[in-house]
C-alpha cells in the first residue's frame, strides 16, 4: 500500500472500476449495481480511504452546504431566551437531516447603537440565509444579501419578494387571550411589549405607529381586534425576566396610580419571560397575582421555577417553527416556488389570571 494519502483514483484501480463509477458509489445514488458498490467500498476500506474531499464536492456543485442564520441580536442574549433556543433546535435538527450546516450570525451595532452589517453576511459562504426574527426597515443585512445574490427565508417578518415566509398566528392568539380577559371582566389592561425596533429602548410608548418588529405589531393588533385599547404600553429592550420585572415595577407602581381604582387589573406581556418577570415585580410591590392583578404571557414555555404558578399564555409551536424554516430552505434549494407558512397557536389558561377584584 502506498505511504501517500489514498485517492478516489487508487480506490477505483483496486476495485477494478472507472473513477466515475467509484464516485457514484460514494454518492450513494445513481446507476450502479449493489455488487459493484460493495466492491468499491471494500477497496476503500482496504486503502483507508474515507470518501471524496467535501470541499471538492462543494466546488463542483456550486454549493457550500451552509445555511446562514441571521439572529439580529447579540448571541449571549439570544441564548438566554428559551424561545430562541427551541426554534434554533428545531431548525438545526431539520437542516442536519438534509446534510446542511448552520452558521449563526449575530446582530452588530456601532458606537451609536445603530444596526450594522456583520462581516459574515458580506463574506461567508452560504447557500441560503434565514432572517430568523424578521426584517427591519431599511435592513442593511437584506441589502448585503441581495447584492451577493444569496436567497433568503424570513421568519416572522414583513414579506420579501421571492422569499418564503414562516410565521405564527400571534395576532389571532392575542385576540383570543384578550377576549378571555374581557370575558373575566377586565377593562383596564396594560401591556408589557417586546421591542418595537432594532433601537431596543425601554419606557412607556407614546406612539404605536411605525412599529418595525412584526411580533410586537401583530400582538398589539390582536388586542385591538378584541376591542381593547391598552391603558398603557411599556416597551422593553428584550424578552428577558429582568425586563419584565422592571416594566411591572413601573406599570403597576403606586406613584403612577395614586387612585388604586384606576390601576390596571390585568397585564398582558408579549412573552412568557416578560410575564414571569412581571409576576415577580407585582409581588415585590405587594400585589397578589391573580387576586389584585392578572398576568398573562405568550410562548407556552415550561417555567417550573415559578413554583405553584401556572402562567396563562398563548402557546406557539417553537420547534415546529424552526422545522418549517428548515423545510423552507429545502424548498429553495429544490427550486420550489416560495410559500407562506402560518402556524397555529393555542390559548392555555393557568392560575395567573382571574376575574378582577370588586372595587
mmCIF file of C-alpha atoms in Angstrom:
data_model
loop_
_atom_site.group_PDB
_atom_site.id
_atom_site.type_symbol
_atom_site.label_atom_id
_atom_site.label_comp_id
_atom_site.label_asym_id
_atom_site.label_seq_id
_atom_site.Cartn_x
_atom_site.Cartn_y
_atom_site.Cartn_z
ATOM 1 C CA UNK A 1 0.000 0.000 0.000
ATOM 2 C CA UNK A 2 1.324 3.467 -0.873
ATOM 3 C CA UNK A 3 2.502 5.671 2.002
ATOM 4 C CA UNK A 4 0.718 8.563 0.345
ATOM 5 C CA UNK A 5 -2.860 9.516 1.195
ATOM 6 C CA UNK A 6 -5.221 7.273 -0.797
ATOM 7 C CA UNK A 7 -7.299 8.887 -3.539
ATOM 8 C CA UNK A 8 -10.510 8.069 -5.337
ATOM 9 C CA UNK A 9 -8.388 7.036 -8.329
ATOM 10 C CA UNK A 10 -6.458 4.484 -6.262
ATOM 11 C CA UNK A 11 -9.730 3.067 -4.892
ATOM 12 C CA UNK A 12 -11.084 2.741 -8.432
ATOM 13 C CA UNK A 13 -7.906 0.960 -9.528
ATOM 14 C CA UNK A 14 -8.064 -1.587 -6.684
ATOM 15 C CA UNK A 15 -11.818 -2.138 -7.242
ATOM 16 C CA UNK A 16 -11.310 -2.540 -10.993
ATOM 17 C CA UNK A 17 -13.781 0.206 -11.944
ATOM 18 C CA UNK A 18 -13.616 3.649 -13.501
ATOM 19 C CA UNK A 19 -13.172 6.769 -11.355
ATOM 20 C CA UNK A 20 -16.694 7.920 -12.302
ATOM 21 C CA UNK A 21 -18.153 4.606 -11.106
ATOM 22 C CA UNK A 22 -16.250 4.886 -7.820
ATOM 23 C CA UNK A 23 -17.594 8.407 -7.411
ATOM 24 C CA UNK A 24 -21.163 7.146 -7.894
ATOM 25 C CA UNK A 25 -20.579 4.531 -5.215
ATOM 26 C CA UNK A 26 -19.715 7.214 -2.666
ATOM 27 C CA UNK A 27 -22.635 9.376 -3.754
ATOM 28 C CA UNK A 28 -24.986 6.540 -2.694
ATOM 29 C CA UNK A 29 -27.117 7.171 -5.767
ATOM 30 C CA UNK A 30 -27.085 6.693 -9.481
ATOM 31 C CA UNK A 31 -26.968 3.770 -11.925
ATOM 32 C CA UNK A 32 -24.594 1.420 -10.114
ATOM 33 C CA UNK A 33 -25.129 -2.176 -9.072
ATOM 34 C CA UNK A 34 -25.009 -3.021 -5.373
ATOM 35 C CA UNK A 35 -22.328 -5.639 -6.056
ATOM 36 C CA UNK A 36 -20.132 -3.000 -7.694
ATOM 37 C CA UNK A 37 -20.783 -0.507 -4.893
ATOM 38 C CA UNK A 38 -19.756 -3.140 -2.311
ATOM 39 C CA UNK A 39 -16.513 -3.828 -4.236
ATOM 40 C CA UNK A 40 -15.675 -0.107 -4.237
ATOM 41 C CA UNK A 41 -16.384 0.212 -0.509
ATOM 42 C CA UNK A 42 -14.213 -2.836 0.222
ATOM 43 C CA UNK A 43 -11.347 -1.292 -1.732
ATOM 44 C CA UNK A 44 -11.787 1.974 0.150
ATOM 45 C CA UNK A 45 -11.683 0.122 3.478
ATOM 46 C CA UNK A 46 -8.526 -1.704 2.415
ATOM 47 C CA UNK A 47 -6.787 1.549 1.442
ATOM 48 C CA UNK A 48 -8.102 3.590 4.367
ATOM 49 C CA UNK A 49 -9.946 5.975 2.053
ATOM 50 C CA UNK A 50 -12.687 7.957 3.843
ATOM 51 C CA UNK A 51 -14.507 9.500 0.896
ATOM 52 C CA UNK A 52 -14.218 12.385 -1.545
ATOM 53 C CA UNK A 53 -12.997 15.741 -0.245
ATOM 54 C CA UNK A 54 -16.146 17.649 0.782
ATOM 55 C CA UNK A 55 -14.601 20.930 -0.377
ATOM 56 C CA UNK A 56 -14.121 19.487 -3.834
ATOM 57 C CA UNK A 57 -17.732 18.286 -3.858
ATOM 58 C CA UNK A 58 -18.900 21.741 -2.841
ATOM 59 C CA UNK A 59 -16.864 23.377 -5.593
ATOM 60 C CA UNK A 60 -18.292 21.013 -8.183
ATOM 61 C CA UNK A 61 -21.882 21.543 -7.031
ATOM 62 C CA UNK A 62 -21.536 25.297 -6.571
ATOM 63 C CA UNK A 63 -22.884 24.968 -3.018
ATOM 64 C CA UNK A 64 -21.281 25.356 0.385
ATOM 65 C CA UNK A 65 -23.709 23.169 2.355
ATOM 66 C CA UNK A 66 -24.037 26.021 4.857
ATOM 67 C CA UNK A 67 -27.149 27.980 5.874
ATOM 68 C CA UNK A 68 -26.574 31.383 7.446
ATOM 69 C CA UNK A 69 -28.941 32.103 10.355
ATOM 70 C CA UNK A 70 -29.120 35.839 10.960
ATOM 71 C CA UNK A 71 -30.043 36.267 14.635
ATOM 72 C CA UNK A 72 -30.264 40.066 14.582
ATOM 73 C CA UNK A 73 -29.213 40.318 18.253
ATOM 74 C CA UNK A 74 -26.257 39.510 20.486
ATOM 75 C CA UNK A 75 -25.850 35.746 20.816
ATOM 76 C CA UNK A 76 -25.431 35.888 24.599
ATOM 77 C CA UNK A 77 -28.872 37.489 24.897
ATOM 78 C CA UNK A 78 -30.499 35.158 22.370
ATOM 79 C CA UNK A 79 -29.256 32.048 24.168
ATOM 80 C CA UNK A 80 -30.801 33.233 27.435
ATOM 81 C CA UNK A 81 -34.213 33.101 25.762
ATOM 82 C CA UNK A 82 -35.724 29.570 25.577
ATOM 83 C CA UNK A 83 -37.839 30.711 22.620
ATOM 84 C CA UNK A 84 -34.710 31.305 20.536
ATOM 85 C CA UNK A 85 -33.103 28.087 21.732
ATOM 86 C CA UNK A 86 -36.125 25.911 20.895
ATOM 87 C CA UNK A 87 -36.614 27.473 17.457
ATOM 88 C CA UNK A 88 -32.911 27.012 16.680
ATOM 89 C CA UNK A 89 -33.080 23.407 17.902
ATOM 90 C CA UNK A 90 -35.941 22.612 15.514
ATOM 91 C CA UNK A 91 -34.135 24.410 12.712
ATOM 92 C CA UNK A 92 -30.741 22.765 13.257
ATOM 93 C CA UNK A 93 -32.300 19.296 13.528
ATOM 94 C CA UNK A 94 -34.128 19.739 10.233
ATOM 95 C CA UNK A 95 -31.135 21.191 8.397
ATOM 96 C CA UNK A 96 -28.909 18.433 9.793
ATOM 97 C CA UNK A 97 -31.232 15.784 8.372
ATOM 98 C CA UNK A 98 -30.784 17.496 4.995
ATOM 99 C CA UNK A 99 -26.996 17.402 5.282
ATOM 100 C CA UNK A 100 -26.737 21.147 5.820
ATOM 101 C CA UNK A 101 -24.687 23.003 8.419
ATOM 102 C CA UNK A 102 -25.597 26.169 10.328
ATOM 103 C CA UNK A 103 -23.650 29.414 10.609
ATOM 104 C CA UNK A 104 -25.017 31.666 13.375
ATOM 105 C CA UNK A 105 -24.657 35.361 12.567
ATOM 106 C CA UNK A 106 -25.245 37.768 15.485
ATOM 107 C CA UNK A 107 -26.542 41.290 15.286
ATOM 108 C CA UNK A 108 -23.988 44.082 15.474
ATOM 109 C CA UNK A 109 -24.203 47.796 16.179
ATOM 110 C CA UNK A 110 -21.902 50.798 16.026
ATOM 111 C CA UNK A 111 -20.975 53.224 18.803
ATOM 112 C CA UNK A 112 -24.350 54.977 18.492
ATOM 113 C CA UNK A 113 -26.310 51.731 18.778
ATOM 114 C CA UNK A 114 -27.299 51.664 15.085
ATOM 115 C CA UNK A 115 -27.550 48.264 13.442
ATOM 116 C CA UNK A 116 -24.669 47.454 11.111
ATOM 117 C CA UNK A 117 -23.889 44.533 8.819
ATOM 118 C CA UNK A 118 -21.954 41.659 10.337
ATOM 119 C CA UNK A 119 -18.866 40.856 8.208
ATOM 120 C CA UNK A 120 -20.051 37.245 7.887
ATOM 121 C CA UNK A 121 -23.066 38.444 5.902
ATOM 122 C CA UNK A 122 -20.718 40.152 3.462
ATOM 123 C CA UNK A 123 -18.187 37.360 3.033
ATOM 124 C CA UNK A 124 -19.167 33.951 4.453
ATOM 125 C CA UNK A 125 -20.062 31.121 2.102
ATOM 126 C CA UNK A 126 -23.743 30.204 2.448
ATOM 127 C CA UNK A 127 -26.389 28.723 0.173
ATOM 128 C CA UNK A 128 -29.359 30.379 1.912
ATOM 129 C CA UNK A 129 -29.758 32.975 4.671
ATOM 130 C CA UNK A 130 -32.547 32.763 7.262
ATOM 131 C CA UNK A 131 -33.636 36.069 8.788
ATOM 132 C CA UNK A 132 -34.938 34.231 11.806
ATOM 133 C CA UNK A 133 -36.627 37.185 13.548
ATOM 134 C CA UNK A 134 -37.782 39.113 10.522
ATOM 135 C CA UNK A 135 -36.748 42.150 8.560
ATOM 136 C CA UNK A 136 -36.298 45.699 9.831
ATOM 137 C CA UNK A 137 -36.987 48.836 7.811
ATOM 138 C CA UNK A 138 -34.023 49.674 5.564
ATOM 139 C CA UNK A 139 -32.375 46.444 6.685
ATOM 140 C CA UNK A 140 -28.725 46.597 5.653
ATOM 141 C CA UNK A 141 -28.330 42.844 6.062
ATOM 142 C CA UNK A 142 -31.024 42.286 3.444
ATOM 143 C CA UNK A 143 -29.331 44.747 1.101
ATOM 144 C CA UNK A 144 -25.998 42.942 1.508
ATOM 145 C CA UNK A 145 -27.512 39.516 0.879
ATOM 146 C CA UNK A 146 -29.364 40.790 -2.169
ATOM 147 C CA UNK A 147 -26.121 42.219 -3.572
ATOM 148 C CA UNK A 148 -24.489 38.807 -3.156
ATOM 149 C CA UNK A 149 -27.468 37.001 -4.673
ATOM 150 C CA UNK A 150 -27.999 34.859 -1.570
ATOM 151 C CA UNK A 151 -31.620 33.616 -1.367
ATOM 152 C CA UNK A 152 -33.419 34.324 1.905
ATOM 153 C CA UNK A 153 -36.076 32.844 4.186
ATOM 154 C CA UNK A 154 -37.975 35.213 6.500
ATOM 155 C CA UNK A 155 -39.126 34.211 9.967
ATOM 156 C CA UNK A 156 -41.957 36.286 11.473
ATOM 157 C CA UNK A 157 -41.314 39.411 9.457
ATOM 158 C CA UNK A 158 -42.625 41.517 6.630
ATOM 159 C CA UNK A 159 -42.601 39.653 3.319
ATOM 160 C CA UNK A 160 -39.693 39.910 0.899
ATOM 161 C CA UNK A 161 -40.322 39.350 -2.788
ATOM 162 C CA UNK A 162 -39.268 35.854 -3.789
ATOM 163 C CA UNK A 163 -38.569 34.722 -0.204
ATOM 164 C CA UNK A 164 -40.510 32.049 1.724
ATOM 165 C CA UNK A 165 -42.085 33.318 4.933
ATOM 166 C CA UNK A 166 -42.705 31.341 8.149
ATOM 167 C CA UNK A 167 -44.826 32.900 10.889
ATOM 168 C CA UNK A 168 -47.402 32.199 13.571
ATOM 169 C CA UNK A 169 -50.947 33.405 14.136
ATOM 170 C CA UNK A 170 -49.870 35.571 17.050
ATOM 171 C CA UNK A 171 -52.425 38.243 16.156
ATOM 172 C CA UNK A 172 -55.274 35.747 16.392
ATOM 173 C CA UNK A 173 -53.827 34.184 19.534
ATOM 174 C CA UNK A 174 -53.516 37.535 21.288
ATOM 175 C CA UNK A 175 -57.065 38.440 20.292
ATOM 176 C CA UNK A 176 -58.305 35.190 21.862
ATOM 177 C CA UNK A 177 -56.322 35.859 25.044
ATOM 178 C CA UNK A 178 -57.676 39.403 25.246
ATOM 179 C CA UNK A 179 -61.274 38.241 24.809
ATOM 180 C CA UNK A 180 -60.690 35.709 27.575
ATOM 181 C CA UNK A 181 -59.597 38.543 29.892
ATOM 182 C CA UNK A 182 -62.527 40.799 28.982
ATOM 183 C CA UNK A 183 -64.906 37.886 29.499
ATOM 184 C CA UNK A 184 -63.485 37.633 33.020
ATOM 185 C CA UNK A 185 -64.476 41.271 33.474
ATOM 186 C CA UNK A 186 -61.174 43.100 32.899
ATOM 187 C CA UNK A 187 -61.469 46.555 31.348
ATOM 188 C CA UNK A 188 -58.176 48.213 32.334
ATOM 189 C CA UNK A 189 -55.482 46.138 30.629
ATOM 190 C CA UNK A 190 -51.826 47.195 30.288
ATOM 191 C CA UNK A 191 -49.158 45.713 28.004
ATOM 192 C CA UNK A 192 -45.502 44.863 28.528
ATOM 193 C CA UNK A 193 -44.293 44.654 24.953
ATOM 194 C CA UNK A 194 -41.396 43.218 23.028
ATOM 195 C CA UNK A 195 -39.066 45.760 21.360
ATOM 196 C CA UNK A 196 -40.600 47.990 18.713
ATOM 197 C CA UNK A 197 -37.455 48.117 16.581
ATOM 198 C CA UNK A 198 -33.721 47.466 16.493
ATOM 199 C CA UNK A 199 -33.259 50.534 18.722
ATOM 200 C CA UNK A 200 -34.304 48.403 21.742
ATOM 201 C CA UNK A 201 -35.410 51.157 24.073
ATOM 202 C CA UNK A 202 -37.208 50.830 27.404
ATOM 203 C CA UNK A 203 -40.081 53.014 28.535
ATOM 204 C CA UNK A 204 -43.701 53.988 28.090
ATOM 205 C CA UNK A 205 -44.733 54.041 24.455
ATOM 206 C CA UNK A 206 -46.006 57.429 23.360
ATOM 207 C CA UNK A 207 -46.944 56.240 19.871
ATOM 208 C CA UNK A 208 -47.886 52.851 18.442
ATOM 209 C CA UNK A 209 -47.245 53.935 14.855
ATOM 210 C CA UNK A 210 -44.376 52.595 12.768
ATOM 211 C CA UNK A 211 -43.588 49.534 14.899
ATOM 212 C CA UNK A 212 -40.917 47.704 12.905
ATOM 213 C CA UNK A 213 -40.895 44.321 14.622
ATOM 214 C CA UNK A 214 -43.700 42.120 13.332
ATOM 215 C CA UNK A 215 -44.425 40.092 16.529
ATOM 216 C CA UNK A 216 -44.825 43.309 18.551
ATOM 217 C CA UNK A 217 -47.110 44.844 15.950
ATOM 218 C CA UNK A 218 -49.192 41.686 15.485
ATOM 219 C CA UNK A 219 -49.764 41.153 19.204
ATOM 220 C CA UNK A 220 -50.836 44.752 19.775
ATOM 221 C CA UNK A 221 -53.132 44.496 16.745
ATOM 222 C CA UNK A 222 -54.682 41.358 18.251
ATOM 223 C CA UNK A 223 -55.729 43.336 21.323
ATOM 224 C CA UNK A 224 -57.373 45.948 19.116
ATOM 225 C CA UNK A 225 -59.126 43.166 17.185
ATOM 226 C CA UNK A 226 -60.640 42.115 20.516
ATOM 227 C CA UNK A 227 -61.867 45.673 21.107
ATOM 228 C CA UNK A 228 -59.303 46.687 23.726
ATOM 229 C CA UNK A 229 -57.139 49.803 23.799
ATOM 230 C CA UNK A 230 -54.457 49.231 26.465
ATOM 231 C CA UNK A 231 -54.402 51.781 29.258
ATOM 232 C CA UNK A 232 -50.595 51.758 28.982
ATOM 233 C CA UNK A 233 -47.949 50.088 26.785
ATOM 234 C CA UNK A 234 -44.449 49.664 28.191
ATOM 235 C CA UNK A 235 -41.757 48.775 25.658
ATOM 236 C CA UNK A 236 -38.857 46.580 26.785
ATOM 237 C CA UNK A 237 -35.362 46.085 25.399
ATOM 238 C CA UNK A 238 -35.571 42.293 25.139
ATOM 239 C CA UNK A 239 -37.603 39.253 26.129
ATOM 240 C CA UNK A 240 -35.872 38.580 29.449
ATOM 241 C CA UNK A 241 -37.137 38.191 33.021
ATOM 242 C CA UNK A 242 -35.340 41.264 34.326
ATOM 243 C CA UNK A 243 -37.012 43.464 31.710
ATOM 244 C CA UNK A 244 -40.455 42.133 32.678
ATOM 245 C CA UNK A 245 -39.686 42.803 36.345
ATOM 246 C CA UNK A 246 -38.565 46.380 35.671
ATOM 247 C CA UNK A 247 -41.633 47.008 33.489
ATOM 248 C CA UNK A 248 -44.067 45.796 36.155
ATOM 249 C CA UNK A 249 -42.396 47.986 38.776
ATOM 250 C CA UNK A 250 -43.183 50.969 36.544
ATOM 251 C CA UNK A 251 -46.558 49.954 35.101
ATOM 252 C CA UNK A 252 -48.077 48.971 38.477
ATOM 253 C CA UNK A 253 -46.293 51.438 40.770
ATOM 254 C CA UNK A 254 -48.408 53.307 43.378
ATOM 255 C CA UNK A 255 -46.884 56.588 42.205
ATOM 256 C CA UNK A 256 -48.307 56.066 38.740
ATOM 257 C CA UNK A 257 -51.753 55.105 40.087
ATOM 258 C CA UNK A 258 -52.483 57.121 43.253
ATOM 259 C CA UNK A 259 -56.130 56.204 42.667
ATOM 260 C CA UNK A 260 -55.988 52.418 43.026
ATOM 261 C CA UNK A 261 -59.330 52.064 41.238
ATOM 262 C CA UNK A 262 -57.619 53.266 38.041
ATOM 263 C CA UNK A 263 -54.706 50.812 38.213
ATOM 264 C CA UNK A 264 -54.677 48.088 35.519
ATOM 265 C CA UNK A 265 -56.408 44.932 36.675
ATOM 266 C CA UNK A 266 -54.654 42.809 34.038
ATOM 267 C CA UNK A 267 -51.257 42.896 32.410
ATOM 268 C CA UNK A 268 -50.546 41.214 29.068
ATOM 269 C CA UNK A 269 -46.854 40.520 28.475
ATOM 270 C CA UNK A 270 -45.808 39.704 24.916
ATOM 271 C CA UNK A 271 -43.582 36.842 26.065
ATOM 272 C CA UNK A 272 -43.576 34.337 28.917
ATOM 273 C CA UNK A 273 -40.230 35.555 30.257
ATOM 274 C CA UNK A 274 -41.583 39.111 30.420
ATOM 275 C CA UNK A 275 -44.718 37.782 32.154
ATOM 276 C CA UNK A 276 -42.659 35.811 34.688
ATOM 277 C CA UNK A 277 -40.638 38.923 35.483
ATOM 278 C CA UNK A 278 -43.860 40.925 35.785
ATOM 279 C CA UNK A 279 -45.212 38.441 38.368
ATOM 280 C CA UNK A 280 -42.063 38.922 40.445
ATOM 281 C CA UNK A 281 -42.346 42.707 40.116
ATOM 282 C CA UNK A 282 -46.037 42.783 41.037
ATOM 283 C CA UNK A 283 -45.420 40.763 44.194
ATOM 284 C CA UNK A 284 -42.486 42.976 45.110
ATOM 285 C CA UNK A 285 -44.981 45.857 45.040
ATOM 286 C CA UNK A 286 -47.198 43.935 47.440
ATOM 287 C CA UNK A 287 -49.786 42.889 44.835
ATOM 288 C CA UNK A 288 -51.322 39.428 44.731
ATOM 289 C CA UNK A 289 -51.427 37.520 41.440
ATOM 290 C CA UNK A 290 -54.123 36.988 40.262
ATOM 291 C CA UNK A 291 -56.285 38.490 43.035
ATOM 292 C CA UNK A 292 -55.024 42.071 42.589
ATOM 293 C CA UNK A 293 -53.690 41.839 39.052
ATOM 294 C CA UNK A 294 -53.963 39.115 36.408
ATOM 295 C CA UNK A 295 -50.827 38.487 34.346
ATOM 296 C CA UNK A 296 -50.630 36.569 31.065
ATOM 297 C CA UNK A 297 -47.818 35.835 28.644
ATOM 298 C CA UNK A 298 -47.119 34.438 25.198
ATOM 299 C CA UNK A 299 -44.994 31.444 24.068
ATOM 300 C CA UNK A 300 -46.018 28.413 26.146
ATOM 301 C CA UNK A 301 -42.692 27.885 27.910
ATOM 302 C CA UNK A 302 -42.179 25.439 30.760
ATOM 303 C CA UNK A 303 -41.272 27.635 33.753
ATOM 304 C CA UNK A 304 -41.041 25.280 36.755
ATOM 305 C CA UNK A 305 -39.201 27.891 38.824
ATOM 306 C CA UNK A 306 -42.468 29.838 39.101
ATOM 307 C CA UNK A 307 -43.470 27.234 41.659
ATOM 308 C CA UNK A 308 -47.211 26.826 42.142
ATOM 309 C CA UNK A 309 -47.965 29.462 39.493
ATOM 310 C CA UNK A 310 -49.022 28.171 36.092
ATOM 311 C CA UNK A 311 -48.838 31.016 33.611
ATOM 312 C CA UNK A 312 -51.843 31.821 31.431
ATOM 313 C CA UNK A 313 -50.297 32.090 27.980
ATOM 314 C CA UNK A 314 -50.612 31.569 24.246
ATOM 315 C CA UNK A 315 -48.581 28.526 23.271
ATOM 316 C CA UNK A 316 -46.722 28.658 19.968
ATOM 317 C CA UNK A 317 -45.098 25.609 18.269
ATOM 318 C CA UNK A 318 -41.465 26.649 18.706
ATOM 319 C CA UNK A 319 -39.669 23.535 17.438
ATOM 320 C CA UNK A 320 -42.171 23.220 14.575
ATOM 321 C CA UNK A 321 -41.446 26.806 13.599
ATOM 322 C CA UNK A 322 -37.740 26.004 13.403
ATOM 323 C CA UNK A 323 -38.506 22.892 11.351
ATOM 324 C CA UNK A 324 -40.710 24.925 8.993
ATOM 325 C CA UNK A 325 -37.831 27.357 8.426
ATOM 326 C CA UNK A 326 -35.595 24.396 7.619
ATOM 327 C CA UNK A 327 -38.093 22.978 5.138
ATOM 328 C CA UNK A 328 -38.366 26.412 3.501
ATOM 329 C CA UNK A 329 -34.602 26.214 2.905
ATOM 330 C CA UNK A 330 -35.112 22.736 1.434
ATOM 331 C CA UNK A 331 -37.706 24.196 -0.949
ATOM 332 C CA UNK A 332 -35.362 26.957 -2.104
ATOM 333 C CA UNK A 333 -32.562 24.503 -2.847
ATOM 334 C CA UNK A 334 -35.013 22.298 -4.763
ATOM 335 C CA UNK A 335 -36.138 25.265 -6.872
ATOM 336 C CA UNK A 336 -39.696 25.335 -5.497
ATOM 337 C CA UNK A 337 -41.864 28.448 -5.572
ATOM 338 C CA UNK A 338 -41.712 30.433 -2.304
ATOM 339 C CA UNK A 339 -44.557 29.784 0.117
ATOM 340 C CA UNK A 340 -46.070 31.444 3.185
ATOM 341 C CA UNK A 341 -46.474 29.169 6.220
ATOM 342 C CA UNK A 342 -48.504 30.409 9.212
ATOM 343 C CA UNK A 343 -48.585 28.070 12.213
ATOM 344 C CA UNK A 344 -51.478 27.922 14.671
ATOM 345 C CA UNK A 345 -51.208 28.907 18.342
ATOM 346 C CA UNK A 346 -53.229 27.827 21.381
ATOM 347 C CA UNK A 347 -54.606 29.647 24.428
ATOM 348 C CA UNK A 348 -53.578 27.901 27.662
ATOM 349 C CA UNK A 349 -55.353 29.082 30.813
ATOM 350 C CA UNK A 350 -53.313 28.832 34.013
ATOM 351 C CA UNK A 351 -53.528 30.159 37.558
ATOM 352 C CA UNK A 352 -52.199 33.689 36.995
ATOM 353 C CA UNK A 353 -55.470 35.122 35.693
ATOM 354 C CA UNK A 354 -58.842 35.525 37.407
ATOM 355 C CA UNK A 355 -61.775 37.958 37.467
ATOM 356 C CA UNK A 356 -60.809 41.412 38.755
ATOM 357 C CA UNK A 357 -61.363 42.170 42.422
ATOM 358 C CA UNK A 358 -64.535 44.114 43.168
ATOM 359 C CA UNK A 359 -63.602 47.744 43.917
#
